[in-house]
Amino acid sequence: MKRPHQWALAWVAVAALGGLLLLQFPAARGQAEPDLWFWLSTALVAALAVLSIRRLANLEGGPWVGMATAAVFGLWIVYFWQVLVVAFAVPKVLLPPPLSIIESMGLHGAVLWGDFVQTVLKAVLIGWAVGCSAGFGVAVAIDRMPFLQRGLLPLASLTSTIPLVAVAPIAVMWFGFEWHSKAAVVVLMTFFPMLVSTLAGLQASGKLERELMYSYAASYSRTLLALRLPAALPFMFAALKVNATLALIGAIVAEFFGSPTSGLGFRISTEAAKMNMSLVWGAIVVASVTGSAAYALLVQIERRAAFWHPSIREGRAS
């Protein structure tokens, strides 16, 4: 008798086989108009795909099952995107098929790598690190000296209300067209979320624990390192994860207002003007994969740094 995971893998294999057979239809390759049999086969493959994903999602196996389910779901999304765009003969200017995007990424791999270095490894990474560090430092200062909360916190909140489209051209005027101006925009976007989350986390430790540290005559720094910062870790990692995506978006948008001849935002804007949408989508794929990978990496670091926290233990148990 087969085990549940064997049944799930069997359904995934059957659905994949059905998907390969559907690709043999001329309509799936853009060589003929889709007919009734094509649409019936598409509906059958879609039903098999949904069933296989449900089988995978119901398995018990920790985070690897979730990752496998997400991967299979994403592959089916890309598959039906390819099949339906080709079958409906959607113009590439509106929505290019995934194979065209992959081909464009292969042809312009060196260009996209240069854009990745300019946007992610310089502007995003440096701006994210500086913005989060500044937010953390100011939060600790406000917590240590409560009188700063009345004067400094309202001023810090202004950084979250400044429109990105307004500050990006100003940053270009101040710091030039290179990555420094984009990093400055990223610092502005990531500062306040880290500040607010750290402040909330520093208040998360229990009253009894704080009173115990006080009874031991522990100094502020000792209480901060031994009690309050560990309790604030889940809040801080939440801000780090949110800021990872905000930083990428901010840098790309900032490149629309002035950039050298490289960068993901520069590539998207210039190639869109040329109607080269395959390369535009290729840059979008690079940005999306980068953001997802950064988020997943921070999740794994959080699981190891705050393994003791109830939210982490419950997530592992489920």
Coordinates of C-alpha atoms in Angstrom, one line a residue:
M1 CA 0.0 0.0 0.0
K2 CA 1.4 3.4 -1.0
R3 CA 2.2 6.0 1.6
P4 CA 0.6 9.5 1.3
H5 CA 3.8 11.1 -0.1
Q6 CA 4.0 8.4 -2.7
W7 CA 0.5 9.1 -3.8
A8 CA 1.2 12.8 -3.9
L9 CA 4.3 12.3 -6.1
A10 CA 2.3 10.0 -8.3
W11 CA -0.4 12.7 -8.9
V12 CA 2.4 15.3 -9.6
A13 CA 3.9 12.9 -12.2
V14 CA 0.5 12.3 -13.8
A15 CA -0.2 16.0 -14.0
A16 CA 3.2 16.7 -15.4
L17 CA 2.6 14.0 -18.1
G18 CA -0.7 15.6 -18.9
G19 CA 1.0 18.9 -19.3
L20 CA 3.6 17.5 -21.7
L21 CA 0.9 15.9 -23.8
L22 CA -1.0 19.2 -23.9
L23 CA 2.1 20.8 -25.4
Q24 CA 1.9 18.5 -28.4
F25 CA -1.3 20.2 -29.6
P26 CA -0.6 22.6 -32.5
A27 CA -2.6 25.4 -30.7
A28 CA -0.2 25.2 -27.7
R29 CA 2.7 25.9 -30.1
G30 CA 0.9 28.7 -32.0
Q31 CA 0.6 26.6 -35.2
A32 CA -3.3 26.4 -35.3
E33 CA -6.4 27.9 -33.8
P34 CA -7.4 26.2 -30.5
D35 CA -10.3 23.8 -30.9
L36 CA -12.7 22.1 -28.5
W37 CA -10.3 19.2 -27.8
F38 CA -7.6 21.6 -26.9
W39 CA -9.8 23.4 -24.4
L40 CA -11.1 20.1 -22.9
S41 CA -7.5 18.9 -22.5
T42 CA -6.5 22.2 -21.0
A43 CA -9.3 21.9 -18.4
L44 CA -8.3 18.3 -17.6
V45 CA -4.6 19.3 -17.1
A46 CA -5.7 22.2 -14.9
A47 CA -7.8 19.8 -12.8
L48 CA -4.9 17.4 -12.4
A49 CA -2.6 20.3 -11.5
V50 CA -5.0 21.5 -8.8
L51 CA -5.3 18.0 -7.4
S52 CA -1.6 17.4 -7.3
I53 CA -1.0 20.7 -5.5
R54 CA -3.7 19.8 -3.0
R55 CA -2.1 16.4 -2.4
L56 CA 1.3 18.0 -1.8
A57 CA -0.1 20.7 0.5
N58 CA -1.8 18.1 2.7
L59 CA 1.5 16.2 3.4
E60 CA 3.2 16.5 6.7
G61 CA 6.9 17.2 6.4
G62 CA 7.9 20.6 7.7
P63 CA 9.1 23.5 5.6
W64 CA 10.3 21.3 2.7
V65 CA 6.8 20.3 1.9
G66 CA 5.7 24.0 1.8
M67 CA 8.7 24.8 -0.4
A68 CA 7.9 22.0 -2.8
T69 CA 4.2 23.0 -2.9
A70 CA 5.1 26.6 -3.7
A71 CA 7.5 25.5 -6.4
V72 CA 5.0 23.2 -8.1
F73 CA 2.3 25.9 -7.9
G74 CA 4.7 28.4 -9.4
L75 CA 5.7 26.1 -12.2
W76 CA 2.0 25.5 -13.1
I77 CA 1.4 29.2 -13.2
V78 CA 4.2 29.7 -15.6
Y79 CA 3.1 26.7 -17.7
F80 CA -0.5 27.9 -18.2
W81 CA 0.9 31.4 -18.8
Q82 CA 2.9 30.0 -21.7
V83 CA 0.1 27.8 -23.1
L84 CA -2.7 30.4 -22.9
V85 CA -0.6 33.3 -24.2
V86 CA 0.4 31.3 -27.2
A87 CA -3.1 29.8 -27.8
F88 CA -4.7 33.3 -27.7
A89 CA -1.9 34.8 -29.8
V90 CA -1.4 37.6 -27.3
P91 CA 1.0 40.2 -28.7
K92 CA 4.4 40.2 -27.0
V93 CA 4.1 43.9 -26.4
L94 CA 1.2 43.2 -24.0
L95 CA 2.4 40.0 -22.5
P96 CA 5.3 37.9 -23.8
P97 CA 5.3 34.1 -23.2
P98 CA 7.7 32.8 -20.5
L99 CA 9.9 31.1 -23.1
S100 CA 10.4 34.4 -24.8
I101 CA 11.4 36.0 -21.5
I102 CA 13.8 33.2 -20.7
E103 CA 15.4 33.5 -24.2
S104 CA 15.8 37.2 -23.8
M105 CA 17.4 36.7 -20.4
G106 CA 19.9 34.3 -21.9
L107 CA 20.8 36.6 -24.7
H108 CA 21.2 39.6 -22.4
G109 CA 22.6 37.8 -19.4
A110 CA 25.7 40.0 -19.1
V111 CA 23.6 43.1 -19.3
L112 CA 21.2 41.9 -16.6
W113 CA 24.1 40.9 -14.4
G114 CA 25.5 44.4 -14.6
D115 CA 22.1 45.8 -13.8
F116 CA 21.9 43.4 -10.8
V117 CA 25.2 44.6 -9.5
Q118 CA 24.4 48.2 -9.9
T119 CA 20.9 48.0 -8.3
V120 CA 21.1 45.2 -5.8
L121 CA 24.7 44.8 -4.7
K122 CA 25.3 48.5 -4.4
A123 CA 22.2 50.6 -3.9
V124 CA 19.9 48.1 -2.3
L125 CA 22.3 46.2 -0.1
I126 CA 24.2 49.3 1.2
G127 CA 21.0 51.4 1.6
W128 CA 19.2 48.6 3.4
A129 CA 22.1 48.0 5.8
V130 CA 22.5 51.7 6.6
G131 CA 18.8 52.4 6.9
C132 CA 18.1 49.4 9.2
S133 CA 21.2 50.2 11.3
A134 CA 20.2 53.8 11.7
G135 CA 16.6 52.8 12.6
F136 CA 17.9 50.4 15.2
G137 CA 20.3 52.9 16.7
V138 CA 17.8 55.6 17.0
A139 CA 15.2 53.2 18.6
V140 CA 17.7 52.2 21.3
A141 CA 18.5 55.9 21.9
I142 CA 14.8 56.7 22.2
D143 CA 14.3 53.8 24.6
R144 CA 17.3 54.8 26.7
M145 CA 16.3 58.5 26.8
P146 CA 12.5 58.7 26.8
F147 CA 12.5 62.5 26.4
L148 CA 13.7 61.9 22.8
Q149 CA 10.4 60.1 22.1
R150 CA 8.5 63.4 22.1
G151 CA 10.9 65.3 19.9
L152 CA 12.7 62.8 17.8
L153 CA 9.9 60.2 17.0
P154 CA 7.5 62.7 15.3
L155 CA 10.4 63.9 13.2
A156 CA 11.4 60.3 12.3
S157 CA 7.8 59.6 11.3
L158 CA 8.0 62.2 8.6
T159 CA 10.4 60.0 6.7
S160 CA 7.6 57.5 6.1
T161 CA 5.3 60.2 4.7
I162 CA 7.7 61.7 2.1
P163 CA 6.5 60.6 -1.4
L164 CA 9.1 58.4 -3.1
V165 CA 8.5 60.1 -6.5
A166 CA 9.3 63.5 -4.9
V167 CA 12.5 62.5 -3.0
A168 CA 14.1 60.4 -5.8
P169 CA 14.9 63.4 -8.1
I170 CA 16.1 65.4 -5.2
A171 CA 18.4 62.6 -4.1
V172 CA 19.8 62.5 -7.7
M173 CA 20.5 66.2 -7.5
W174 CA 22.3 65.9 -4.2
F175 CA 24.2 62.6 -4.7
G176 CA 24.6 62.3 -8.4
F177 CA 23.4 59.7 -11.0
E178 CA 25.4 56.8 -9.6
W179 CA 24.2 54.3 -7.0
H180 CA 24.7 56.7 -4.1
S181 CA 21.5 58.6 -4.7
K182 CA 19.5 55.3 -4.9
A183 CA 21.1 54.1 -1.7
A184 CA 20.0 57.4 0.0
V185 CA 16.4 56.8 -1.1
V186 CA 16.6 53.2 0.3
V187 CA 17.9 54.5 3.6
L188 CA 15.0 56.9 3.8
M189 CA 12.5 54.1 3.1
T190 CA 13.9 51.6 5.5
F191 CA 14.7 53.8 8.4
F192 CA 11.2 54.3 9.9
P193 CA 9.9 50.7 9.7
M194 CA 13.0 49.5 11.6
L195 CA 12.7 52.3 14.1
V196 CA 9.0 51.5 15.0
S197 CA 9.5 47.7 15.0
T198 CA 12.5 47.9 17.3
L199 CA 10.7 50.2 19.7
A200 CA 7.8 47.9 19.8
G201 CA 10.1 44.9 20.3
L202 CA 11.9 46.5 23.2
Q203 CA 8.6 46.8 25.0
A204 CA 7.7 43.2 24.4
S205 CA 9.7 41.7 27.3
G206 CA 7.5 40.7 30.3
K207 CA 7.2 43.0 33.3
L208 CA 8.2 40.2 35.7
E209 CA 11.4 39.5 33.7
R210 CA 12.3 43.2 33.8
E211 CA 11.6 43.4 37.5
L212 CA 13.8 40.3 38.0
M213 CA 16.7 42.0 36.2
Y214 CA 16.1 45.1 38.3
S215 CA 16.3 43.1 41.5
Y216 CA 19.7 41.7 40.3
A217 CA 20.8 45.4 39.9
A218 CA 21.5 44.8 36.2
S219 CA 22.5 47.8 34.2
Y220 CA 20.6 49.1 31.3
S221 CA 23.0 47.6 28.8
R222 CA 23.0 44.3 30.6
T223 CA 19.2 44.2 30.6
L224 CA 19.2 45.3 26.9
L225 CA 21.5 42.5 25.8
A226 CA 20.3 39.7 28.0
L227 CA 16.5 40.3 28.0
R228 CA 15.1 43.1 25.8
L229 CA 16.9 42.6 22.6
P230 CA 16.3 38.8 22.4
A231 CA 12.6 39.6 23.0
A232 CA 12.7 42.2 20.2
L233 CA 14.2 39.8 17.7
P234 CA 10.9 38.7 16.0
F235 CA 9.9 42.4 15.7
M236 CA 13.3 43.4 14.2
F237 CA 13.3 40.5 11.7
A238 CA 9.8 41.5 10.6
A239 CA 11.1 44.9 9.8
L240 CA 14.2 43.5 8.1
K241 CA 12.0 41.3 5.8
V242 CA 9.6 44.2 5.0
N243 CA 12.5 46.5 4.3
A244 CA 14.2 44.0 2.0
T245 CA 11.3 44.3 -0.4
L246 CA 10.9 48.1 0.2
A247 CA 14.5 48.6 -0.5
L248 CA 14.4 46.9 -3.9
I249 CA 11.2 48.7 -4.9
G250 CA 12.7 52.1 -3.8
A251 CA 16.0 51.6 -5.7
I252 CA 14.2 50.6 -8.9
V253 CA 11.8 53.5 -8.8
A254 CA 14.6 55.9 -8.0
E255 CA 16.5 54.8 -11.1
F256 CA 13.6 56.0 -13.2
F257 CA 14.5 59.6 -12.3
G258 CA 18.2 59.4 -13.2
S259 CA 20.7 56.6 -13.6
P260 CA 23.9 55.7 -15.4
T261 CA 23.7 53.2 -18.2
S262 CA 22.9 50.3 -15.9
G263 CA 20.4 49.3 -13.2
L264 CA 17.2 47.3 -13.2
G265 CA 15.1 50.4 -13.1
F266 CA 17.0 52.0 -15.9
R267 CA 16.7 48.8 -17.9
I268 CA 12.9 48.6 -17.4
S269 CA 12.3 52.2 -18.4
T270 CA 14.6 52.2 -21.5
E271 CA 13.5 48.9 -22.9
A272 CA 9.9 49.7 -22.3
A273 CA 10.3 52.8 -24.4
K274 CA 11.8 50.5 -27.1
M275 CA 8.8 48.1 -26.8
N276 CA 11.3 45.3 -26.0
M277 CA 9.0 43.8 -23.4
S278 CA 10.7 40.5 -23.2
L279 CA 13.8 42.1 -21.7
V280 CA 11.6 44.3 -19.5
W281 CA 10.0 41.2 -18.1
G282 CA 13.4 39.7 -17.7
A283 CA 14.5 42.5 -15.5
I284 CA 11.3 42.1 -13.5
V285 CA 12.0 38.4 -13.0
V286 CA 15.5 39.2 -11.7
A287 CA 14.1 41.7 -9.3
S288 CA 11.3 39.4 -8.1
V289 CA 13.6 36.4 -7.7
T290 CA 16.1 38.6 -5.8
G291 CA 13.4 39.9 -3.4
S292 CA 12.0 36.4 -2.8
A293 CA 15.5 35.0 -2.2
A294 CA 16.3 37.8 0.3
Y295 CA 13.0 37.2 2.1
A296 CA 13.6 33.5 2.3
L297 CA 17.2 34.0 3.6
L298 CA 16.0 36.3 6.3
V299 CA 13.3 33.8 7.3
Q300 CA 16.0 31.1 7.7
I301 CA 18.2 33.4 9.7
E302 CA 15.3 34.3 12.0
R303 CA 14.6 30.6 12.6
R304 CA 18.1 30.1 13.9
A305 CA 18.4 33.4 15.8
A306 CA 15.0 33.3 17.5
F307 CA 14.5 29.6 17.6
W308 CA 13.2 29.9 21.2
H309 CA 10.4 32.2 20.4
P310 CA 6.8 30.7 20.5
S311 CA 6.0 31.9 17.0
I312 CA 9.1 30.1 15.6
R313 CA 8.4 26.9 17.5
E314 CA 4.8 26.8 16.4
G315 CA 5.8 27.3 12.8
R316 CA 8.2 24.4 13.0
A317 CA 5.6 22.2 14.7
S318 CA 3.0 22.9 12.0

